[in-house]
């Protein structure tokens, strides 16, 4: 609050005006516990007054706007920025990570700033993408000795990766391109060749997740260009495209922003994670795990969240019954991203065909949740049986030492986990599997 | 005087100054001050820019500045001469430059009149879009979020317009989320308000 005595006399009027302007009503009420602690607003015309320092009052909850919390709470709701250079290997949080009994975790590769999507080549190359940076990396394992190479750079948010018969497909902000015969040319990679570019340019949810479907089509997320809005017809969907860029069609709509999907190994149905809207409340809505049983189904965004309540702005006149409901809720603001069905042979049989989901971790929540990998087990009919923590420990004292983005099953059945905060890839093994040399 | 120059005249003057200082850079590139001299020639030695559309850097959070310098070096955000000036610098160079700049004095608020109507319109917008959640209740910024108080009004307008039309990449996409629903008139009010804060 402005202290009158500190203000020169000739600025008193300006000071009164400025105070009236910047003090929310709630503040005035708290101070004097009276409807208006300030004198009635002077009826002077809003004439230009001399500039002066404008003091910001202590924000308080605004009456009728419980969505505007006080400053200390507000501060904890801001986005969490990943470390721009990643973390050195000796600073990676492996020793504090926790897994179910019998599992172990090691560093598979470090020094990959903003390590995002993971994809496995036919010859065992592990490809790693960027979202905030511009590169795609290849990790090559030669007799237990691993080497990381940059195979493409200067790309625009190259988050999405898919692999098919020797060709790596890269989904950037506004295009999909391909690198043919990439595993034979890691030291002299070809320039990416564009196969598809029918995307709007938008920064908000503009990066893409991509995967190859059992129908040999590329499935790519086309996110909503906002937190909450009526997205353009072209957005808020998962699209599928032939490998030559032709035949684009909508595979799922009403999707806010999916950064992970995979197909059930038996039923071949598409399952995808979807990130719920921000700024609604601490506990709502939860992120979703969805199942596509028919191509083109609508999953509710922006009208219905988590299958059971309509949006407070966009949901009027709509009903959640109009849309497909999620098969599981994955936690409020938890940022459920990459997911894979487990088809390897290393883990115990109860994990067969279960889904591993990387939860990047919340930002729009005072008490952070996520920053882990969970395992979702399914019933025979494809519905969800259970949901449990798998790899935890990145989140301690409400701070992240790492943030999982994607998972990838290797040929030996071990599971890779990428971390875009510390810039690393971890490997989870089971039993007496020898931890590979570095 | 720069204050009376149009942006284009200022721009050519900037290029000239940059050229001069780039040569100085080669001589003094081994000291932090030497490296920063060409930066401060445009951004203001005291942390306050006097050149249209060139931001003041004084009091910006070091982490925010490090990220901007990284984005220039990696050409994630293409703005000459910034991309060129960051070439060849190591991660630690970026960190130490950012740390130095962050310690410069925060800029003085814009001179000129204060229109209470515009200030009130901006304040309502800020409440609606929760700008102060991330930028701080005094708009001084923190971590990856920049200081806005006292920033040049023309630079704020430029930056907000670029976020709005997707020509400027943020490190995170938060600004694009927010700007999606903000009109150009509102951008002008926001910049007016923020540039007048201390």
Coordinates of C-alpha atoms in Angstrom, one line a residue:
Chain A
X1 CA 0.0 0.0 0.0
X2 CA 1.3 3.5 -0.8
X3 CA 2.4 5.3 2.3
X4 CA 1.1 8.8 1.9
X5 CA 3.8 10.5 3.9
X6 CA 6.4 9.3 1.5
X7 CA 4.7 10.9 -1.5
X8 CA 5.5 14.5 -2.3
X9 CA 2.5 16.8 -1.9
X10 CA 2.2 17.6 -5.6
X11 CA 1.8 13.9 -6.4
X12 CA -0.9 13.3 -3.8
X13 CA -3.8 13.3 -6.3
X14 CA -1.8 11.1 -8.7
X15 CA -1.1 8.8 -5.8
X16 CA -4.7 8.5 -4.9
X17 CA -5.6 7.7 -8.4
X18 CA -2.9 5.2 -8.8
X19 CA -3.8 3.5 -5.5
X20 CA -7.4 3.2 -6.6
X21 CA -6.3 1.8 -9.8
X22 CA -3.9 -0.9 -8.6
X23 CA -5.5 -2.0 -5.3
X24 CA -8.0 -4.9 -5.9
X25 CA -11.2 -4.4 -4.0
X26 CA -10.4 -7.4 -1.7
X27 CA -7.3 -5.7 -0.4
X28 CA -9.2 -2.6 0.6
X29 CA -11.8 -4.8 2.3
X30 CA -9.2 -6.7 4.2
X31 CA -7.4 -3.6 5.5
X32 CA -10.4 -1.9 7.0
X33 CA -12.9 -4.7 7.0
X34 CA -15.2 -2.2 5.4
X35 CA -16.8 -2.2 2.0
X36 CA -14.6 0.7 0.8
X37 CA -11.6 1.8 2.8
X38 CA -10.8 4.4 0.2
X39 CA -12.9 7.5 -0.2
X40 CA -15.3 7.4 -3.0
X41 CA -13.6 7.5 -6.3
X42 CA -13.0 11.2 -7.2
X43 CA -15.2 12.1 -10.1
X44 CA -12.3 13.9 -11.9
X45 CA -12.0 13.2 -15.5
X46 CA -9.3 10.6 -16.1
X47 CA -6.8 13.2 -17.2
X48 CA -3.2 12.4 -17.8
X49 CA -1.1 12.7 -14.6
X50 CA 2.6 12.8 -14.1
X51 CA 4.4 9.4 -14.1
X52 CA 5.3 8.0 -10.8
X53 CA 6.4 4.7 -9.5
X54 CA 3.4 2.4 -9.3
X55 CA 3.5 0.2 -6.3
X56 CA 2.0 -3.2 -6.6
X57 CA -0.2 -4.2 -3.7
X58 CA -0.1 -7.6 -2.1
X59 CA -2.5 -9.6 -4.3
X60 CA -5.2 -11.4 -2.5
X61 CA -8.0 -13.7 -3.6
X62 CA -10.4 -11.6 -5.6
X63 CA -14.1 -11.8 -4.4
X64 CA -16.1 -13.9 -6.8
X65 CA -12.8 -15.1 -8.5
X66 CA -11.6 -17.9 -6.3
X67 CA -9.5 -18.9 -9.4
X68 CA -7.1 -16.0 -8.6
X69 CA -5.1 -17.0 -5.6
X70 CA -2.6 -15.0 -3.6
X71 CA 0.9 -14.2 -4.8
X72 CA 2.7 -17.0 -3.0
X73 CA 0.4 -19.6 -4.3
X74 CA 0.4 -18.1 -7.8
X75 CA 4.2 -18.3 -7.9
X76 CA 4.1 -22.0 -7.6
X77 CA 1.9 -22.4 -10.6
X78 CA 4.3 -21.1 -13.2
X79 CA 5.9 -23.3 -15.9
X80 CA 9.0 -25.3 -15.0
X81 CA 11.8 -24.7 -17.5
X82 CA 14.1 -27.5 -18.4
X83 CA 17.8 -27.1 -17.9
X84 CA 19.0 -25.6 -21.2
X85 CA 22.3 -27.5 -21.2
X86 CA 21.1 -30.7 -19.5
X87 CA 23.0 -32.1 -16.5
X88 CA 26.4 -33.7 -16.3
X89 CA 26.3 -37.5 -15.8
X90 CA 27.5 -37.3 -12.2
X91 CA 24.6 -35.0 -11.4
X92 CA 21.9 -37.3 -12.8
X93 CA 19.4 -38.5 -10.2
X94 CA 19.8 -42.3 -10.7
X95 CA 20.7 -43.0 -7.1
X96 CA 17.5 -41.5 -5.8
X97 CA 15.2 -43.4 -8.3
X98 CA 12.9 -46.1 -7.0
X99 CA 11.4 -49.2 -8.8
X100 CA 9.5 -52.3 -7.8
X101 CA 11.6 -55.1 -6.3
X102 CA 13.9 -56.8 -8.8
X103 CA 14.2 -53.9 -11.1
X104 CA 17.3 -51.7 -11.6
X105 CA 17.9 -48.4 -13.4
X106 CA 21.1 -47.1 -15.0
X107 CA 22.1 -44.2 -17.1
X108 CA 21.9 -45.3 -20.8
X109 CA 23.1 -41.9 -22.3
X110 CA 23.7 -38.4 -20.9
X111 CA 24.5 -35.1 -22.4
X112 CA 21.4 -35.0 -24.7
X113 CA 19.8 -31.7 -23.8
X114 CA 16.0 -31.7 -23.9
X115 CA 15.9 -35.5 -24.7
X116 CA 12.3 -36.1 -25.8
X117 CA 10.8 -38.9 -27.9
X118 CA 12.5 -42.3 -28.3
X119 CA 12.4 -44.6 -31.3
X120 CA 14.2 -47.8 -32.0
X121 CA 15.7 -48.6 -35.5
X122 CA 15.8 -52.1 -37.0
X123 CA 19.5 -52.4 -36.3
X124 CA 19.2 -51.3 -32.7
X125 CA 19.9 -47.6 -33.0
X126 CA 18.1 -45.5 -30.5
X127 CA 16.8 -42.2 -31.9
X128 CA 16.2 -39.3 -29.5
X129 CA 14.4 -36.1 -30.4
X130 CA 14.2 -32.5 -29.2
X131 CA 11.3 -30.3 -28.6
X132 CA 12.8 -27.0 -27.4
X133 CA 16.1 -27.5 -29.3
X134 CA 16.6 -28.4 -32.9
X135 CA 18.3 -31.8 -33.1
X136 CA 17.7 -35.5 -33.5
X137 CA 20.3 -37.8 -32.0
X138 CA 21.3 -41.4 -32.6
X139 CA 22.6 -43.6 -29.8
X140 CA 24.7 -46.5 -31.1
X141 CA 25.6 -49.4 -28.9
X142 CA 28.7 -51.2 -30.0
X143 CA 29.6 -54.2 -27.8
X144 CA 28.3 -52.3 -24.7
X145 CA 30.1 -49.1 -25.6
X146 CA 27.7 -46.4 -26.4
X147 CA 28.1 -43.4 -28.6
X148 CA 25.7 -40.5 -29.2
X149 CA 25.7 -38.7 -32.6
X150 CA 23.7 -35.8 -34.0
X151 CA 22.0 -37.0 -37.2
X152 CA 19.9 -33.9 -37.9
X153 CA 20.0 -30.3 -36.7
X154 CA 18.4 -26.9 -37.5
X155 CA 15.0 -28.5 -37.2
X156 CA 11.8 -26.8 -35.9
X157 CA 10.7 -28.5 -32.7
X158 CA 11.4 -32.0 -34.1
X159 CA 9.6 -33.8 -31.3
X160 CA 8.0 -36.7 -33.2
X161 CA 9.8 -39.8 -34.5
X162 CA 8.7 -42.9 -36.3
X163 CA 10.7 -45.7 -37.9
X164 CA 9.7 -48.0 -40.8
X165 CA 11.9 -50.3 -42.9
X166 CA 15.2 -48.3 -42.5
X167 CA 13.6 -44.9 -42.8
X168 CA 13.3 -42.5 -39.8
X169 CA 10.4 -40.1 -40.0
X170 CA 10.6 -36.8 -38.1
X171 CA 7.6 -34.7 -37.2
X172 CA 8.5 -31.0 -36.8
X173 CA 6.3 -28.0 -36.0
X174 CA 4.9 -27.7 -39.5
X175 CA 6.1 -30.7 -41.5
X176 CA 7.0 -34.3 -41.6
X177 CA 10.2 -35.3 -43.2
X178 CA 12.2 -38.6 -43.7
X179 CA 15.8 -39.8 -43.5
X180 CA 16.1 -43.0 -45.7
X181 CA 18.7 -45.7 -44.9
X182 CA 19.6 -43.8 -41.8
X183 CA 21.1 -46.6 -39.8
X184 CA 23.7 -47.2 -42.6
X185 CA 24.6 -43.5 -42.8
X186 CA 24.7 -42.3 -39.2
X187 CA 28.1 -40.6 -39.8
X188 CA 27.0 -39.0 -43.0
X189 CA 23.3 -38.6 -42.7
X190 CA 21.2 -37.4 -45.6
X191 CA 19.3 -34.1 -45.5
X192 CA 15.6 -34.6 -44.4
X193 CA 13.2 -34.9 -47.3
X194 CA 9.8 -33.3 -46.6
X195 CA 6.8 -35.7 -47.2
X196 CA 3.9 -33.7 -45.7
X197 CA 3.4 -30.1 -44.5
X198 CA -0.3 -29.4 -44.2
X199 CA -0.1 -28.0 -40.6
X200 CA -0.8 -24.6 -39.2
X201 CA 2.1 -22.9 -37.6
X202 CA 1.4 -22.4 -33.9
X203 CA 3.7 -22.4 -30.9
X204 CA 1.1 -23.5 -28.4
X205 CA 1.0 -27.3 -28.5
X206 CA 2.7 -27.0 -31.9
X207 CA 5.2 -29.8 -31.4
X208 CA 4.1 -33.2 -32.5
X209 CA 4.2 -36.8 -31.4
X210 CA 4.3 -39.4 -34.1
X211 CA 4.2 -43.2 -34.4
X212 CA 3.8 -45.9 -37.0
X213 CA 0.4 -47.7 -36.8
X214 CA -0.2 -51.4 -37.5
X215 CA -1.7 -50.2 -40.8
X216 CA 1.7 -48.8 -41.8
X217 CA 0.4 -45.3 -41.6
X218 CA 2.0 -42.4 -39.7
X219 CA -0.1 -41.2 -36.9
X220 CA 0.6 -37.6 -35.8
X221 CA -0.8 -35.4 -33.1
X222 CA -2.1 -32.0 -34.3
X223 CA -2.6 -30.1 -31.0
X224 CA -4.9 -27.4 -30.0
X225 CA -3.2 -24.0 -30.4
X226 CA -4.3 -22.8 -26.9
X227 CA -5.0 -23.8 -23.4
X228 CA -8.7 -23.8 -23.8
X229 CA -10.5 -22.6 -27.0
X230 CA -12.6 -23.8 -29.9
X231 CA -9.7 -25.1 -32.0
X232 CA -9.6 -24.7 -35.8
X233 CA -11.2 -27.6 -37.7
X234 CA -7.6 -28.7 -38.6
X235 CA -6.5 -29.0 -35.0
X236 CA -7.3 -30.8 -31.7
X237 CA -6.9 -34.2 -33.4
X238 CA -4.7 -37.2 -34.2
X239 CA -4.2 -37.5 -37.9
X240 CA -3.0 -40.4 -40.0
X241 CA -1.1 -40.2 -43.2
X242 CA 0.3 -42.7 -45.7
X243 CA 4.1 -43.0 -45.7
X244 CA 4.3 -41.0 -48.9
X245 CA 2.4 -38.1 -47.3
X246 CA -0.9 -38.9 -49.1
X247 CA -4.3 -39.8 -47.8
X248 CA -4.5 -37.7 -44.6
X249 CA -7.5 -38.4 -42.5
X250 CA -8.6 -37.7 -38.9
X251 CA -8.1 -40.8 -36.6
X252 CA -9.3 -39.1 -33.4
X253 CA -10.8 -35.7 -32.7
X254 CA -11.6 -33.7 -29.6
X255 CA -8.0 -34.2 -28.5
X256 CA -6.4 -31.3 -26.6
X257 CA -2.8 -32.4 -27.0
X258 CA -1.6 -36.0 -27.2
X259 CA 2.1 -36.5 -26.7
X260 CA 2.0 -40.3 -26.6
X261 CA 0.2 -43.2 -28.2
X262 CA 0.7 -46.9 -29.1
X263 CA -1.4 -49.8 -30.3
X264 CA -2.5 -52.8 -28.3
X265 CA -0.3 -55.7 -29.3
X266 CA -3.3 -58.1 -29.6
X267 CA -6.4 -56.0 -30.4
X268 CA -4.4 -53.4 -32.4
X269 CA -6.6 -50.7 -31.0
X270 CA -5.0 -47.2 -30.6
X271 CA -4.5 -46.0 -27.0
X272 CA -3.4 -42.4 -26.4
X273 CA -2.6 -40.0 -23.6
X274 CA -4.2 -36.6 -23.6
X275 CA -3.2 -33.5 -21.5
X276 CA -6.0 -31.8 -19.7
X277 CA -6.5 -28.1 -19.7
X278 CA -4.6 -25.7 -17.3
X279 CA -5.9 -23.1 -14.9
X280 CA -9.1 -24.8 -13.9
X281 CA -8.2 -26.0 -10.4
X282 CA -5.5 -27.7 -8.4
X283 CA -7.2 -31.1 -8.9
X284 CA -9.2 -30.9 -12.1
X285 CA -9.1 -32.0 -14.8
X286 CA -7.1 -35.2 -14.8
X287 CA -5.1 -36.2 -17.8
X288 CA -6.6 -39.0 -19.8
X289 CA -5.8 -42.4 -21.2
X290 CA -8.1 -43.0 -24.2
X291 CA -8.9 -45.9 -26.5
X292 CA -10.0 -45.5 -30.1
X293 CA -12.4 -48.2 -31.0
X294 CA -13.5 -46.6 -34.2
X295 CA -11.5 -44.2 -36.4
X296 CA -12.7 -40.6 -36.1
X297 CA -14.2 -40.7 -32.6
X298 CA -14.5 -37.5 -30.6
X299 CA -12.9 -37.4 -27.1
X300 CA -14.5 -34.2 -25.8
X301 CA -12.1 -31.3 -26.0
X302 CA -12.8 -28.5 -25.5
X303 CA -16.4 -29.2 -24.2
X304 CA -15.9 -32.1 -21.8
X305 CA -13.0 -33.0 -19.6
X306 CA -12.1 -36.5 -18.2
X307 CA -15.4 -37.8 -19.5
X308 CA -17.5 -36.5 -16.7
X309 CA -17.7 -32.7 -16.5
X310 CA -18.3 -29.9 -19.0
X311 CA -15.8 -27.0 -19.3
X312 CA -16.8 -23.9 -17.4
X313 CA -16.3 -21.8 -20.5
X314 CA -16.7 -24.0 -23.5
X315 CA -19.1 -26.6 -22.1
X316 CA -22.4 -24.7 -22.0
X317 CA -25.1 -26.5 -23.9
X318 CA -23.0 -29.7 -24.2
X319 CA -23.0 -33.0 -22.5
X320 CA -20.2 -35.4 -21.8
X321 CA -22.5 -38.2 -23.2
X322 CA -21.8 -36.8 -26.6
X323 CA -18.2 -37.9 -26.4
X324 CA -15.9 -41.0 -25.9
X325 CA -14.9 -41.4 -22.3
X326 CA -11.4 -42.1 -21.2
X327 CA -10.4 -45.6 -20.0
X328 CA -8.3 -44.2 -17.2
X329 CA -7.6 -40.9 -15.5
X330 CA -3.9 -40.2 -15.0
X331 CA -3.7 -37.4 -12.4
X332 CA -4.4 -33.7 -12.5
X333 CA -1.9 -31.7 -14.6
X334 CA 0.4 -34.7 -14.4
X335 CA 1.4 -34.3 -18.1
X336 CA 1.1 -37.9 -19.2
X337 CA 3.2 -38.1 -22.3
X338 CA 4.9 -41.0 -24.0
X339 CA 3.5 -44.5 -23.6
X340 CA 4.3 -48.0 -25.0
X341 CA 2.8 -51.4 -24.6
X342 CA 5.3 -53.8 -23.1
X343 CA 6.0 -56.8 -25.3
X344 CA 9.5 -57.6 -24.2
X345 CA 10.7 -60.8 -22.5
X346 CA 12.8 -59.5 -19.7
X347 CA 10.1 -58.3 -17.2
X348 CA 7.9 -60.7 -15.2
X349 CA 4.8 -62.0 -17.1
X350 CA 2.4 -59.7 -15.3
X351 CA 3.9 -56.8 -17.3
X352 CA 3.2 -58.5 -20.7
X353 CA 1.0 -56.1 -22.8
X354 CA 0.8 -53.6 -19.9
X355 CA 1.3 -49.9 -20.8
X356 CA 4.2 -47.9 -19.5
X357 CA 3.4 -44.2 -19.4
X358 CA 5.9 -41.4 -18.8
X359 CA 4.3 -38.6 -16.7
X360 CA 6.3 -35.4 -17.3
X361 CA 5.0 -33.9 -14.1
X362 CA 2.7 -31.0 -13.3
X363 CA 3.5 -27.3 -13.5
X364 CA 0.1 -25.8 -13.1
X365 CA -0.4 -27.1 -9.6
X366 CA 1.1 -26.1 -6.2
X367 CA 1.8 -29.6 -5.0
X368 CA 3.5 -31.1 -8.0
X369 CA 2.6 -34.6 -9.1
X370 CA 3.9 -37.0 -11.8
X371 CA 7.5 -36.8 -12.9
X372 CA 7.5 -40.6 -13.0
X373 CA 6.7 -43.7 -15.1
X374 CA 3.5 -45.5 -14.2
X375 CA 2.3 -48.9 -15.4
X376 CA -1.3 -49.5 -16.5
X377 CA -2.5 -53.1 -16.7
X378 CA -5.5 -54.0 -18.9
X379 CA -8.3 -56.5 -18.7
X380 CA -8.9 -58.9 -21.6
X381 CA -11.6 -56.6 -22.9
X382 CA -9.2 -53.7 -23.1
X383 CA -10.5 -51.8 -20.1
X384 CA -8.1 -50.8 -17.4
X385 CA -7.4 -53.2 -14.5
X386 CA -4.9 -51.3 -12.5
X387 CA -2.6 -48.3 -12.4
X388 CA 0.6 -48.2 -10.3
X389 CA 3.8 -46.2 -9.9
X390 CA 6.8 -47.8 -11.6
X391 CA 9.8 -45.5 -11.8
X392 CA 9.6 -42.7 -9.2
X393 CA 12.0 -40.4 -7.3
X394 CA 12.5 -37.6 -9.8
X395 CA 10.2 -35.4 -7.8
X396 CA 11.4 -34.6 -4.3
X397 CA 10.5 -31.7 -2.0
X398 CA 8.2 -30.4 -4.8
X399 CA 11.1 -30.1 -7.2
X400 CA 12.1 -32.1 -10.3
X401 CA 15.6 -33.5 -10.7
X402 CA 14.4 -35.1 -14.0
X403 CA 11.2 -35.3 -16.0
X404 CA 10.3 -38.4 -18.0
X405 CA 9.0 -37.8 -21.5
X406 CA 8.9 -41.1 -23.4
X407 CA 9.6 -44.8 -23.0
X408 CA 10.9 -47.4 -25.4
X409 CA 11.2 -51.1 -25.1
X410 CA 14.6 -52.5 -26.4
X411 CA 15.0 -55.8 -28.1
X412 CA 16.4 -57.4 -24.9
X413 CA 13.2 -56.4 -23.1
X414 CA 14.7 -53.6 -21.0
X415 CA 12.9 -50.2 -21.0
X416 CA 14.4 -46.9 -21.9
X417 CA 13.1 -43.7 -20.3
X418 CA 14.0 -40.2 -21.7
X419 CA 14.3 -37.1 -19.5
X420 CA 14.2 -33.7 -21.1
X421 CA 15.1 -31.8 -17.9
X422 CA 18.4 -33.4 -17.1
X423 CA 19.0 -34.3 -20.7
X424 CA 19.5 -38.1 -20.3
X425 CA 18.1 -41.5 -21.2
X426 CA 17.9 -44.2 -18.5
X427 CA 17.6 -47.9 -18.9
X428 CA 15.4 -50.1 -16.6
X429 CA 16.3 -53.8 -16.4
X430 CA 14.9 -56.7 -14.4
X431 CA 16.6 -59.6 -12.5
X432 CA 20.3 -60.4 -12.7
X433 CA 20.6 -58.7 -16.1
X434 CA 24.1 -57.4 -16.4
X435 CA 24.2 -53.6 -16.4
X436 CA 25.9 -52.8 -19.7
X437 CA 29.3 -51.2 -19.7
X438 CA 29.5 -47.6 -20.6
Chain B
X1 CA 20.1 11.8 -31.1
X2 CA 18.7 8.3 -31.0
X3 CA 15.5 9.3 -29.3
X4 CA 14.4 11.2 -32.3
X5 CA 15.4 8.5 -34.8
X6 CA 12.9 6.3 -36.5
X7 CA 13.3 2.6 -36.0
X8 CA 15.0 2.1 -39.4
X9 CA 17.5 4.9 -38.9
X10 CA 18.2 3.5 -35.5
X11 CA 18.6 0.1 -37.0
X12 CA 21.3 1.2 -39.5
X13 CA 23.0 3.1 -36.6
X14 CA 22.8 -0.1 -34.6
X15 CA 24.5 -2.1 -37.4
X16 CA 27.2 0.5 -37.5
X17 CA 27.8 0.4 -33.8
X18 CA 27.7 -3.4 -33.9
X19 CA 30.3 -3.4 -36.7
X20 CA 32.6 -1.2 -34.7
X21 CA 32.2 -3.2 -31.6
X22 CA 32.5 -6.5 -33.4
X23 CA 36.1 -5.4 -34.3
X24 CA 36.6 -4.5 -30.7
X25 CA 35.3 -7.9 -29.7
X26 CA 38.1 -9.6 -31.5
X27 CA 40.6 -7.6 -29.5
X28 CA 39.0 -8.0 -26.1
X29 CA 37.1 -11.3 -26.6
X30 CA 39.0 -12.9 -23.7
X31 CA 37.5 -10.7 -21.1
X32 CA 33.9 -10.7 -20.1
X33 CA 33.7 -6.9 -20.3
X34 CA 35.2 -7.0 -23.8
X35 CA 32.7 -9.6 -24.9
X36 CA 29.8 -7.5 -23.5
X37 CA 30.9 -4.2 -24.9
X38 CA 29.0 -4.6 -28.2
X39 CA 25.9 -5.9 -26.4
X40 CA 25.8 -2.9 -24.1
X41 CA 26.4 -0.5 -27.0
X42 CA 22.8 -1.3 -28.1
X43 CA 21.1 -2.6 -24.9
X44 CA 22.5 0.2 -22.7
X45 CA 25.6 0.2 -20.5
X46 CA 23.4 1.0 -17.5
X47 CA 20.9 -1.8 -18.3
X48 CA 18.5 0.6 -20.0
X49 CA 18.1 0.6 -23.8
X50 CA 17.5 3.9 -25.5
X51 CA 17.1 2.3 -29.0
X52 CA 13.6 1.6 -30.3
X53 CA 12.6 -2.1 -30.1
X54 CA 15.9 -3.1 -28.4
X55 CA 15.1 -4.4 -24.9
X56 CA 16.6 -3.2 -21.7
X57 CA 18.4 -6.0 -20.0
X58 CA 19.1 -4.6 -16.5
X59 CA 17.6 -6.7 -13.7
X60 CA 16.5 -9.5 -16.0
X61 CA 16.8 -13.0 -14.3
X62 CA 20.1 -14.6 -15.2
X63 CA 18.4 -17.9 -16.2
X64 CA 16.1 -16.1 -18.6
X65 CA 19.0 -14.3 -20.2
X66 CA 21.0 -17.6 -20.5
X67 CA 18.1 -19.2 -22.3
X68 CA 17.7 -16.2 -24.7
X69 CA 21.5 -16.3 -25.5
X70 CA 21.3 -20.0 -26.1
X71 CA 18.3 -19.6 -28.4
X72 CA 20.2 -17.0 -30.4
X73 CA 23.4 -19.1 -30.6
X74 CA 21.4 -22.2 -31.7
X75 CA 19.3 -20.0 -34.1
X76 CA 16.1 -21.2 -32.4
X77 CA 15.1 -17.6 -32.6
X78 CA 16.4 -15.9 -35.7
X79 CA 17.2 -12.2 -35.0
X80 CA 20.3 -10.6 -36.4
X81 CA 22.7 -9.4 -35.2
X82 CA 22.1 -11.6 -32.2
X83 CA 22.6 -14.9 -33.9
X84 CA 25.9 -13.9 -35.4
X85 CA 27.1 -12.4 -32.1
X86 CA 26.6 -15.6 -30.2
X87 CA 28.4 -17.8 -32.6
X88 CA 31.4 -19.6 -31.1
X89 CA 30.5 -18.9 -27.5
X90 CA 30.6 -21.7 -25.1
X91 CA 27.8 -22.6 -22.6
X92 CA 29.8 -21.1 -19.8
X93 CA 30.3 -17.9 -21.8
X94 CA 26.5 -17.6 -22.1
X95 CA 26.1 -18.2 -18.3
X96 CA 28.7 -15.6 -17.3
X97 CA 27.4 -13.0 -19.7
X98 CA 23.9 -13.5 -18.4
X99 CA 25.0 -13.3 -14.8
X100 CA 26.7 -10.0 -15.5
X101 CA 23.7 -8.5 -17.4
X102 CA 21.3 -9.6 -14.7
X103 CA 23.2 -7.5 -12.1
X104 CA 22.7 -4.2 -14.1
X105 CA 20.2 -1.9 -12.6
X106 CA 16.6 -2.5 -13.6
X107 CA 15.3 0.1 -16.2
X108 CA 13.5 3.3 -15.2
X109 CA 9.8 3.4 -16.1
X110 CA 8.8 5.1 -19.3
X111 CA 8.5 8.9 -19.1
X112 CA 5.3 10.7 -20.2
X113 CA 1.8 10.8 -19.1
X114 CA -0.2 8.1 -17.3
X115 CA -3.6 7.5 -18.7
X116 CA -5.6 5.9 -15.8
X117 CA -8.2 4.5 -18.2
X118 CA -5.6 2.6 -20.1
X119 CA -3.8 1.5 -16.9
X120 CA -7.1 0.1 -15.6
X121 CA -7.9 -1.7 -18.8
X122 CA -4.5 -3.4 -18.7
X123 CA -4.8 -4.3 -15.1
X124 CA -8.1 -6.1 -15.8
X125 CA -6.4 -8.0 -18.6
X126 CA -3.5 -8.9 -16.4
X127 CA -5.9 -10.3 -13.8
X128 CA -7.8 -12.2 -16.5
X129 CA -4.7 -13.8 -18.1
X130 CA -2.7 -14.2 -14.8
X131 CA 0.4 -12.4 -16.2
X132 CA 1.6 -11.7 -12.6
X133 CA 1.4 -15.4 -11.7
X134 CA 4.6 -16.1 -13.7
X135 CA 6.1 -12.6 -14.1
X136 CA 5.7 -11.8 -10.4
X137 CA 3.5 -9.4 -8.6
X138 CA 6.0 -6.6 -9.2
X139 CA 6.7 -7.9 -12.8
X140 CA 10.4 -8.4 -11.9
X141 CA 10.4 -11.9 -13.4
X142 CA 12.1 -15.0 -12.0
X143 CA 14.0 -17.9 -13.4
X144 CA 12.9 -18.4 -17.0
X145 CA 10.4 -15.6 -16.9
X146 CA 11.5 -12.1 -17.9
X147 CA 11.2 -8.9 -16.0
X148 CA 8.5 -6.7 -17.6
X149 CA 8.4 -3.7 -15.3
X150 CA 10.0 -0.7 -17.0
X151 CA 10.7 -2.5 -20.2
X152 CA 10.6 -0.4 -23.4
X153 CA 7.0 0.0 -24.5
X154 CA 7.9 -0.5 -28.2
X155 CA 9.8 -3.6 -27.5
X156 CA 6.9 -5.1 -25.4
X157 CA 4.5 -4.4 -28.3
X158 CA 6.9 -6.0 -30.7
X159 CA 7.5 -9.1 -28.5
X160 CA 3.8 -9.6 -27.8
X161 CA 2.9 -9.3 -31.5
X162 CA 5.6 -11.8 -32.4
X163 CA 4.3 -14.3 -29.8
X164 CA 0.8 -13.7 -31.1
X165 CA 1.6 -14.3 -34.7
X166 CA 4.0 -17.3 -33.9
X167 CA 7.1 -15.6 -35.3
X168 CA 8.8 -15.6 -32.0
X169 CA 9.6 -18.8 -30.2
X170 CA 9.5 -18.8 -26.5
X171 CA 11.6 -21.4 -24.7
X172 CA 8.3 -22.7 -23.4
X173 CA 5.1 -22.1 -25.3
X174 CA 3.3 -20.4 -22.4
X175 CA 3.2 -17.0 -24.1
X176 CA 1.6 -18.4 -27.3
X177 CA -1.1 -20.0 -25.1
X178 CA -1.9 -16.6 -23.5
X179 CA -1.6 -14.5 -26.6
X180 CA -4.1 -16.7 -28.5
X181 CA -6.9 -14.9 -26.9
X182 CA -5.5 -11.3 -26.7
X183 CA -6.2 -8.7 -29.4
X184 CA -3.8 -6.2 -30.8
X185 CA -5.5 -3.3 -29.0
X186 CA -5.0 -5.2 -25.8
X187 CA -1.3 -5.7 -26.6
X188 CA -1.0 -2.0 -26.8
X189 CA -2.6 -1.5 -23.4
X190 CA -0.5 -4.2 -21.8
X191 CA 2.7 -2.7 -23.1
X192 CA 1.6 0.8 -22.0
X193 CA 1.0 -0.4 -18.5
X194 CA 4.1 -2.6 -18.1
X195 CA 6.5 0.0 -19.4
X196 CA 5.2 2.5 -16.8
X197 CA 5.9 0.2 -13.8
X198 CA 8.9 0.4 -11.7

